[in-house]
PDB file of C-alpha atoms in Angstrom:
ATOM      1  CA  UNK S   1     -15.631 -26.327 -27.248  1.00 56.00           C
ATOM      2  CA  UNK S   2     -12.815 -24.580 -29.912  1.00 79.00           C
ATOM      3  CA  UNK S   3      -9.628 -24.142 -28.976  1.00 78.00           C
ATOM      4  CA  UNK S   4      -9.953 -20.685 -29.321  1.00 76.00           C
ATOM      5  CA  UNK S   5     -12.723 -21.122 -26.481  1.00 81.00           C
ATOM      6  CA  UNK S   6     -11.059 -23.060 -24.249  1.00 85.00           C
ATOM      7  CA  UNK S   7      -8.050 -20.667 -24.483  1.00 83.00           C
ATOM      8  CA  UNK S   8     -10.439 -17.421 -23.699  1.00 83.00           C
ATOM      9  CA  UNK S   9     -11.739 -18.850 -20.793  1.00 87.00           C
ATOM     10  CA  UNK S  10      -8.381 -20.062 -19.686  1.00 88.00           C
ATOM     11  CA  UNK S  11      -7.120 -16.394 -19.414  1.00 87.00           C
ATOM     12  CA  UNK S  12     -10.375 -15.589 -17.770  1.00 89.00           C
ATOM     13  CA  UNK S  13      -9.638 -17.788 -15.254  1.00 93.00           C
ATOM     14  CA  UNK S  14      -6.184 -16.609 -14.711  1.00 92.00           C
ATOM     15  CA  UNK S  15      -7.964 -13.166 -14.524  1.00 91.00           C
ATOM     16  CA  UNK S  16     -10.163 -14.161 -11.935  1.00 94.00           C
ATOM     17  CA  UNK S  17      -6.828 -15.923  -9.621  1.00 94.00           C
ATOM     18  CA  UNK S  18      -5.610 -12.003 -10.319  1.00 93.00           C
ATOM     19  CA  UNK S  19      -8.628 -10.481  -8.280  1.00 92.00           C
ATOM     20  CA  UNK S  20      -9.092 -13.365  -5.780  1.00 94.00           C
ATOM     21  CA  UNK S  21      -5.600 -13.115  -4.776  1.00 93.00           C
ATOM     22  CA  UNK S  22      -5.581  -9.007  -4.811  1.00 93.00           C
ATOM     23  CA  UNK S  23      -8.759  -9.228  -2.049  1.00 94.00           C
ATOM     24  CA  UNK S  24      -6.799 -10.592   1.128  1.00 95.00           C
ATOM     25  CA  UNK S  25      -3.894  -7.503   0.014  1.00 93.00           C
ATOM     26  CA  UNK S  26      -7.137  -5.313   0.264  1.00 93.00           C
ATOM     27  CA  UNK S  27      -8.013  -6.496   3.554  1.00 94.00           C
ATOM     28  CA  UNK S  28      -4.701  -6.664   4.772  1.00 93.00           C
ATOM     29  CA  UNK S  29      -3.299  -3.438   3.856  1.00 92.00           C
ATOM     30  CA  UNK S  30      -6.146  -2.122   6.957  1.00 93.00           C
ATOM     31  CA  UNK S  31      -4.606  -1.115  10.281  1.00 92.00           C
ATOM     32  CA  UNK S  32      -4.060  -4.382  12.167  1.00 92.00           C
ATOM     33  CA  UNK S  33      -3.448  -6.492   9.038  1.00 94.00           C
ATOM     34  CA  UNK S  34      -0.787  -8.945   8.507  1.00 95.00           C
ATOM     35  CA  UNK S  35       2.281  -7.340   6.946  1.00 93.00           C
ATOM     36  CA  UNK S  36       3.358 -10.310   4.670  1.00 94.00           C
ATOM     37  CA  UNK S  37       0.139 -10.516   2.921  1.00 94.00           C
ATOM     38  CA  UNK S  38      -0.056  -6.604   2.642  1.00 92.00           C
ATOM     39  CA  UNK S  39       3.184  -6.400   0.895  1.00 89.00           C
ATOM     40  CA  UNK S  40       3.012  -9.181  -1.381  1.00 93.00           C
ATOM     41  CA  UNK S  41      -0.686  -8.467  -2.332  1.00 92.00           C
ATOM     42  CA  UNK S  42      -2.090  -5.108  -2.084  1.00 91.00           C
ATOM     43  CA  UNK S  43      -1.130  -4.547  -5.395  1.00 88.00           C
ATOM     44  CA  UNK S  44      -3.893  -2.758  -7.052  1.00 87.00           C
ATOM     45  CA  UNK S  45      -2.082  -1.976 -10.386  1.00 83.00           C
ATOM     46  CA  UNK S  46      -0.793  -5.122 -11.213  1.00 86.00           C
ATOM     47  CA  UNK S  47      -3.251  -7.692 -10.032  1.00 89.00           C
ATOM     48  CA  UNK S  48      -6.237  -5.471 -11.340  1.00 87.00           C
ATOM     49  CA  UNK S  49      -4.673  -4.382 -14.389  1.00 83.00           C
ATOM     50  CA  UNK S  50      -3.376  -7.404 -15.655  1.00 86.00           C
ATOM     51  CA  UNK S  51      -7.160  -8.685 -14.686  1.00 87.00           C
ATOM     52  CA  UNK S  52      -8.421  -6.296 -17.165  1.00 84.00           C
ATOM     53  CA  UNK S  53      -5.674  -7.010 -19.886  1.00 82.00           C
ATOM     54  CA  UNK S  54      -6.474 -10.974 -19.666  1.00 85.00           C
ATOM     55  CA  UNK S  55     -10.281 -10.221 -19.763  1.00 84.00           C
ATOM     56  CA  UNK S  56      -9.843  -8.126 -22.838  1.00 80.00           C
ATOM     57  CA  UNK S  57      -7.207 -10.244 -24.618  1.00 80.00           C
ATOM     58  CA  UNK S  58     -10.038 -13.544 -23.767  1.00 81.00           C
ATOM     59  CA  UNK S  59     -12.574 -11.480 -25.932  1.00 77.00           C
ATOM     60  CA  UNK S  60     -10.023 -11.021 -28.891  1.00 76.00           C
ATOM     61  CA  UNK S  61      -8.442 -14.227 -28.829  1.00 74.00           C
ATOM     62  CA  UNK S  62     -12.349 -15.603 -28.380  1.00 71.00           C
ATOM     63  CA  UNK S  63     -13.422 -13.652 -31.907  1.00 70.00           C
ATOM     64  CA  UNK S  64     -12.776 -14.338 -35.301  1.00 62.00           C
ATOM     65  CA  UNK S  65     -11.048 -11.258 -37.527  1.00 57.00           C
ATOM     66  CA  UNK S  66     -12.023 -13.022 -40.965  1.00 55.00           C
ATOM     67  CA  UNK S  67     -11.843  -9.840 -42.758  1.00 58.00           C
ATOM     68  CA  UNK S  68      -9.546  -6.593 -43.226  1.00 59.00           C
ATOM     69  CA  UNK S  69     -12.279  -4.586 -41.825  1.00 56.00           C
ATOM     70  CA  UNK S  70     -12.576  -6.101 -38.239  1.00 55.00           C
ATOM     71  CA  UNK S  71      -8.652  -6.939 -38.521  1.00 55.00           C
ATOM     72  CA  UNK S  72      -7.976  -2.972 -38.494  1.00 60.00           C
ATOM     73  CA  UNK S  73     -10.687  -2.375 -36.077  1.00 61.00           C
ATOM     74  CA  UNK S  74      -9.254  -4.577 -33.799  1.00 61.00           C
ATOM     75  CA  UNK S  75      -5.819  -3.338 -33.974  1.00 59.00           C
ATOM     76  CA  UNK S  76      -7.236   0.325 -33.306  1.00 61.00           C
ATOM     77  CA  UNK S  77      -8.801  -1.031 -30.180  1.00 62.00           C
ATOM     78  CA  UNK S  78      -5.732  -3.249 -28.948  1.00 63.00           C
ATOM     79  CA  UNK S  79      -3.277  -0.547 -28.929  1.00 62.00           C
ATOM     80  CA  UNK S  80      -4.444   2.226 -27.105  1.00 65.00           C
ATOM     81  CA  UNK S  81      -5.190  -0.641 -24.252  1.00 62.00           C
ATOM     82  CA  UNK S  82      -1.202  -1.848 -24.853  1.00 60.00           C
ATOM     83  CA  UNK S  83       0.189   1.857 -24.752  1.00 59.00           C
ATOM     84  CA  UNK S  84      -1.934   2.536 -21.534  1.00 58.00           C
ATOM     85  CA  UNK S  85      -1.236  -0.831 -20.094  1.00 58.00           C
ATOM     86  CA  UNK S  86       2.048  -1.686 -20.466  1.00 58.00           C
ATOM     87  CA  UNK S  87       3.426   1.448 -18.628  1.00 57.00           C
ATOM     88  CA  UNK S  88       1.161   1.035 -15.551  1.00 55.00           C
ATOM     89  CA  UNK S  89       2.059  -2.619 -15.055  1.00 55.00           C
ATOM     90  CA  UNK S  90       5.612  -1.801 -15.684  1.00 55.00           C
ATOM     91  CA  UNK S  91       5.916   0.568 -13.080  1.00 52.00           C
ATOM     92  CA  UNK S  92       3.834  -1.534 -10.802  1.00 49.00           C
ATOM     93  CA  UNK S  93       6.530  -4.111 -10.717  1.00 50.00           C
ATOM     94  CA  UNK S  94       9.362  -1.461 -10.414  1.00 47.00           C
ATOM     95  CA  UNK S  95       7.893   0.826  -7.473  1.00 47.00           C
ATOM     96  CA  UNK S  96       6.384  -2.822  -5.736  1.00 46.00           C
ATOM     97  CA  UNK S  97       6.704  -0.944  -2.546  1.00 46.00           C
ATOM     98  CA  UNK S  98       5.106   2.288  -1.051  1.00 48.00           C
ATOM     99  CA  UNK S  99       7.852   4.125  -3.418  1.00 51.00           C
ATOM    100  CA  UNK S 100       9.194   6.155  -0.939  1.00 60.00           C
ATOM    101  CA  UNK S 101      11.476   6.515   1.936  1.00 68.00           C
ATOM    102  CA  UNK S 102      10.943   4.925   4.395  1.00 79.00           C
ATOM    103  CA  UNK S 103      12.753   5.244   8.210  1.00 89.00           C
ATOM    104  CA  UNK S 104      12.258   2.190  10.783  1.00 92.00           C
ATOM    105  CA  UNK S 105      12.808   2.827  14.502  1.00 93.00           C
ATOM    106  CA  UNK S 106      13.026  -0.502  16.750  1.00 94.00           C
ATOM    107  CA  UNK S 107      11.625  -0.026  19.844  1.00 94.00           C
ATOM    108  CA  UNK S 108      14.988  -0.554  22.245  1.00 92.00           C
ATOM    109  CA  UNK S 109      12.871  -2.555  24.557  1.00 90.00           C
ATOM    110  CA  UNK S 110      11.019  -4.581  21.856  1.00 92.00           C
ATOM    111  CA  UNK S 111      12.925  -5.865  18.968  1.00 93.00           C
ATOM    112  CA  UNK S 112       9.311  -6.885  17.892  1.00 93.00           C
ATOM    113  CA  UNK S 113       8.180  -3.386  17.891  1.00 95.00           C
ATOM    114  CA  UNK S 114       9.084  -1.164  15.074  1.00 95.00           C
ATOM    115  CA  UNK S 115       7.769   2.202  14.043  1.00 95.00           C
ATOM    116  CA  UNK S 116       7.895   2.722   9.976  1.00 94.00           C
ATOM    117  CA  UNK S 117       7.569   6.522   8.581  1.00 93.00           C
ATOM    118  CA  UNK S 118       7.522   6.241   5.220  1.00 91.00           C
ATOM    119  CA  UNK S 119       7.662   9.827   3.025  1.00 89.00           C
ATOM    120  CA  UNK S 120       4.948   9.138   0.367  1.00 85.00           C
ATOM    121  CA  UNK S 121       5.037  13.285  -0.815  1.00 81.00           C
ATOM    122  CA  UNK S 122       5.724  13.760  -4.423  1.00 77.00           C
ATOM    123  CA  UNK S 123       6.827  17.206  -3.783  1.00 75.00           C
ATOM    124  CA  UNK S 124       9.496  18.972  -1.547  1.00 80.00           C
ATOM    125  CA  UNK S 125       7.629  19.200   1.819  1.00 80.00           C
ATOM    126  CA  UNK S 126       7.452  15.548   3.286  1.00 85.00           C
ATOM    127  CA  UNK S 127       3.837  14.111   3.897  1.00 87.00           C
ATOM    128  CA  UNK S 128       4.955  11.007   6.019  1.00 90.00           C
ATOM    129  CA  UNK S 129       2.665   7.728   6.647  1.00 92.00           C
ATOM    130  CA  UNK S 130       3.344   6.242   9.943  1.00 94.00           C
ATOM    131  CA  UNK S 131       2.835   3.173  11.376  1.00 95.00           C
ATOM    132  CA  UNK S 132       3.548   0.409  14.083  1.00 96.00           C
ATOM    133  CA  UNK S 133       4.748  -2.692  13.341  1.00 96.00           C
ATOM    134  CA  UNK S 134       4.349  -5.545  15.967  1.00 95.00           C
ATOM    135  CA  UNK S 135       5.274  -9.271  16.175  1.00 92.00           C
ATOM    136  CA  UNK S 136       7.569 -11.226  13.327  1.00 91.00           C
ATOM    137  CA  UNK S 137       7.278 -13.814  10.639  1.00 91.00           C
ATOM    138  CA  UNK S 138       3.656 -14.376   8.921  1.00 91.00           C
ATOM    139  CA  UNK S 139       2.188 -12.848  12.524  1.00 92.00           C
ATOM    140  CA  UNK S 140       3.203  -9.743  12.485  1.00 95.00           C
ATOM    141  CA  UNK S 141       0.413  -6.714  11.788  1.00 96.00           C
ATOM    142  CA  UNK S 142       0.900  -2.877  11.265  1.00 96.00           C
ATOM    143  CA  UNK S 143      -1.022  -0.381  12.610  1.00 95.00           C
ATOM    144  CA  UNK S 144      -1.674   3.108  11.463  1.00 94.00           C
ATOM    145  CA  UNK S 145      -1.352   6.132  12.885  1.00 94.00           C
ATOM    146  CA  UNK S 146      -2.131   8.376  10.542  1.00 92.00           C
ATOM    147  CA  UNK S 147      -0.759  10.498   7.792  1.00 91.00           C
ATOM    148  CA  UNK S 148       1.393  13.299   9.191  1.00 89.00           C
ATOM    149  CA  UNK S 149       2.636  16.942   6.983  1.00 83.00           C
ATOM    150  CA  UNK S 150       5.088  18.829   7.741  1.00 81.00           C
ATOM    151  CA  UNK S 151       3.967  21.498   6.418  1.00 79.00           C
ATOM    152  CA  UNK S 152       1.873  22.285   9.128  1.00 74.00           C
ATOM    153  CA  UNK S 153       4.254  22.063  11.837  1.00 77.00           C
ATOM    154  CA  UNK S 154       2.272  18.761  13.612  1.00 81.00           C
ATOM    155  CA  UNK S 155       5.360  16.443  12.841  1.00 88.00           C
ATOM    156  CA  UNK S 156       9.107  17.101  13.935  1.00 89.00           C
ATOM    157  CA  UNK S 157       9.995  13.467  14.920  1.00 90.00           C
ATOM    158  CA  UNK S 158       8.695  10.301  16.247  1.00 93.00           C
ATOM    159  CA  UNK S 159      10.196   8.667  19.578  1.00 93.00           C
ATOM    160  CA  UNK S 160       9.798   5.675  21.776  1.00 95.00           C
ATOM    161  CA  UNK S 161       9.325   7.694  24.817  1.00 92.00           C
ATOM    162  CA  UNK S 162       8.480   4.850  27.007  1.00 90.00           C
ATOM    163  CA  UNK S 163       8.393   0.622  26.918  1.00 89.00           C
ATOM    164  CA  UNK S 164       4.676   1.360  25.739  1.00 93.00           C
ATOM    165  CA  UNK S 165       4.402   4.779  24.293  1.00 95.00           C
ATOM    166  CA  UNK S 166       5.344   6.420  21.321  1.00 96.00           C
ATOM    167  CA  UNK S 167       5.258  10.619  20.803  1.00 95.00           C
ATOM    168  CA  UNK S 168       5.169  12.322  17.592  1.00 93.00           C
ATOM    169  CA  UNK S 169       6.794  15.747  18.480  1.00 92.00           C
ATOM    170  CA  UNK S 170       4.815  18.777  16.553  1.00 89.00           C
ATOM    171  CA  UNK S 171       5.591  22.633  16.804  1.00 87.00           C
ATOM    172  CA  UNK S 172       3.094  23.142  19.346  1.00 86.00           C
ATOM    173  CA  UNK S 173       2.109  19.717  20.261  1.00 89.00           C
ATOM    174  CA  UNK S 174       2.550  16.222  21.590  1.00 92.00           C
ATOM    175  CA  UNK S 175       0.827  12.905  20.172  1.00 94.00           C
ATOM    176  CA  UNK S 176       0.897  10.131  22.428  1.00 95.00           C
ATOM    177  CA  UNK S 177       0.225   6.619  21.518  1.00 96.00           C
ATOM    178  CA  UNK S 178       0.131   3.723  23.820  1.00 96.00           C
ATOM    179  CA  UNK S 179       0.786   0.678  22.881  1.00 95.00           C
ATOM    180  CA  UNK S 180      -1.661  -2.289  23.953  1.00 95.00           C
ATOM    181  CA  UNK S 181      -0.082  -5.817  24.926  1.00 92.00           C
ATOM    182  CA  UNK S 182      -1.697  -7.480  21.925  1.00 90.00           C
ATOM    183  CA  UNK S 183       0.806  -4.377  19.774  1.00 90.00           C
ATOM    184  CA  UNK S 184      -3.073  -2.371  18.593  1.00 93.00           C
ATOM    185  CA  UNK S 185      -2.814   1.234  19.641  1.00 95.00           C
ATOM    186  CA  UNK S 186      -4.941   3.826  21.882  1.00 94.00           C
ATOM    187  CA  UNK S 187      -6.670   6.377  20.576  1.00 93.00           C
ATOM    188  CA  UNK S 188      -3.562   9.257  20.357  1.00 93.00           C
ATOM    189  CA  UNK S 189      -3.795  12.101  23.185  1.00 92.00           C
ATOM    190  CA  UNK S 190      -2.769  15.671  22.283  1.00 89.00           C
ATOM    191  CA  UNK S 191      -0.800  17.710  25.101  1.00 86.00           C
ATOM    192  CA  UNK S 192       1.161  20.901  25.355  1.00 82.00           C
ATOM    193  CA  UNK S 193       4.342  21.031  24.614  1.00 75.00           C
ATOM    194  CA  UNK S 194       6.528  22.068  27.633  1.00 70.00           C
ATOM    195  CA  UNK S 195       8.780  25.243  26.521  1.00 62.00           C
ATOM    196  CA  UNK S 196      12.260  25.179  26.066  1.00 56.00           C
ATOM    197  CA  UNK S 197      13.940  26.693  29.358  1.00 57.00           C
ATOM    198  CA  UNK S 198      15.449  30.216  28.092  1.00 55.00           C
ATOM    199  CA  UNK S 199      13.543  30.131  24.492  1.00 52.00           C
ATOM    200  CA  UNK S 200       9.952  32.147  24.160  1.00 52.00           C
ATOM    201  CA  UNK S 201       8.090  29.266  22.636  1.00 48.00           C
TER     202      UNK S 201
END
């Protein structure tokens, strides 16, 4: 095998690391995944792109360019694929979180309990994802519950309304969540929301 071989399939095997290790961040970033592993590898931009880049960058280091001709034609392919690229995996390492906001509320009988909104709107009008975090260290899992606008009046706030409950205050509506011993959640119940003594709504 040529060097130039044995260098190709060395970035191809680097690429390959890239996915492997993006497919636990996958699985992770689920409700009930572990919260370590989701942060550190659900990283779609960077571990895919850079994936791609190394694959591509294997084929051209893998090929001769003996003349002018396939010199230029290579160049013409390369740098629309570095203009694109570069970017993408820039920003990937700058925004390595969700890139937004985000607002934790410990649960004050549960320091391992924490509720997470995080504002992932790119306009004016928050869109907040919620979630429940439960346990510490390398054990601890999230849990989702749901993606809440403000827009349409369904989220106000978020409160720890019991040891084991959590209520997302709407407009016209309460969502309760209860909270399992093993930190999952129920299936959230809609009620009415009691009226203000001395108000009309």
């Amino acid at each position: 095998m040529t060097r130039r071989r044995r260098i190709a399939w060395g970035l191809r095997a680097v690429a390959l690391v890239s996915l492997l290790a993006y497919l636990p961040g996958w699985h992770a970033s689920r409700s009930g995944g572990l919260v370590v592993v989701e942060h550190w590898l659900n990283r779609p931009r960077l571990l895919i792109g850079a994936a791609v880049v190394l694959i591509v960058v294997s084929l051209v280091v893998e090929l001769e360019f003996r003349t002018r001709f396939s010199q230029i034609g290579c160049a013409v392919l390369l740098v629309p694929l570095v203009v694109a690229g570069v970017p993408v995996l820039s920003l990937s390492l700058v925004f390595s979180g969700h890139g937004g906001r985000e607002d934790r509320f410990v649960s004050p009988d549960r320091p391992d309990r924490v509720l997470t909104v995080t504002n992932i709107a790119f306009s004016i009008d928050p869109i907040y994802q919620v979630e429940l975090e439960t346990g510490t260290g390398w054990s601890a899992r999230h849990w989702s519950m749901g993606t809440w606008n403000t827009r349409g009046g369904d989220f106000v706030r978020i409160d720890w309304s019991g040891p084991d409950r959590i209520t997302v205050t709407g407009r016209k509506k309460l969502t309760v969540f209860d909270v399992h011993p093993d930190g999952s959640l129920s299936e959230p119940r809609e009620l009415p929301k009691q009226p203000v003594p001395g108000t009309d709504s």
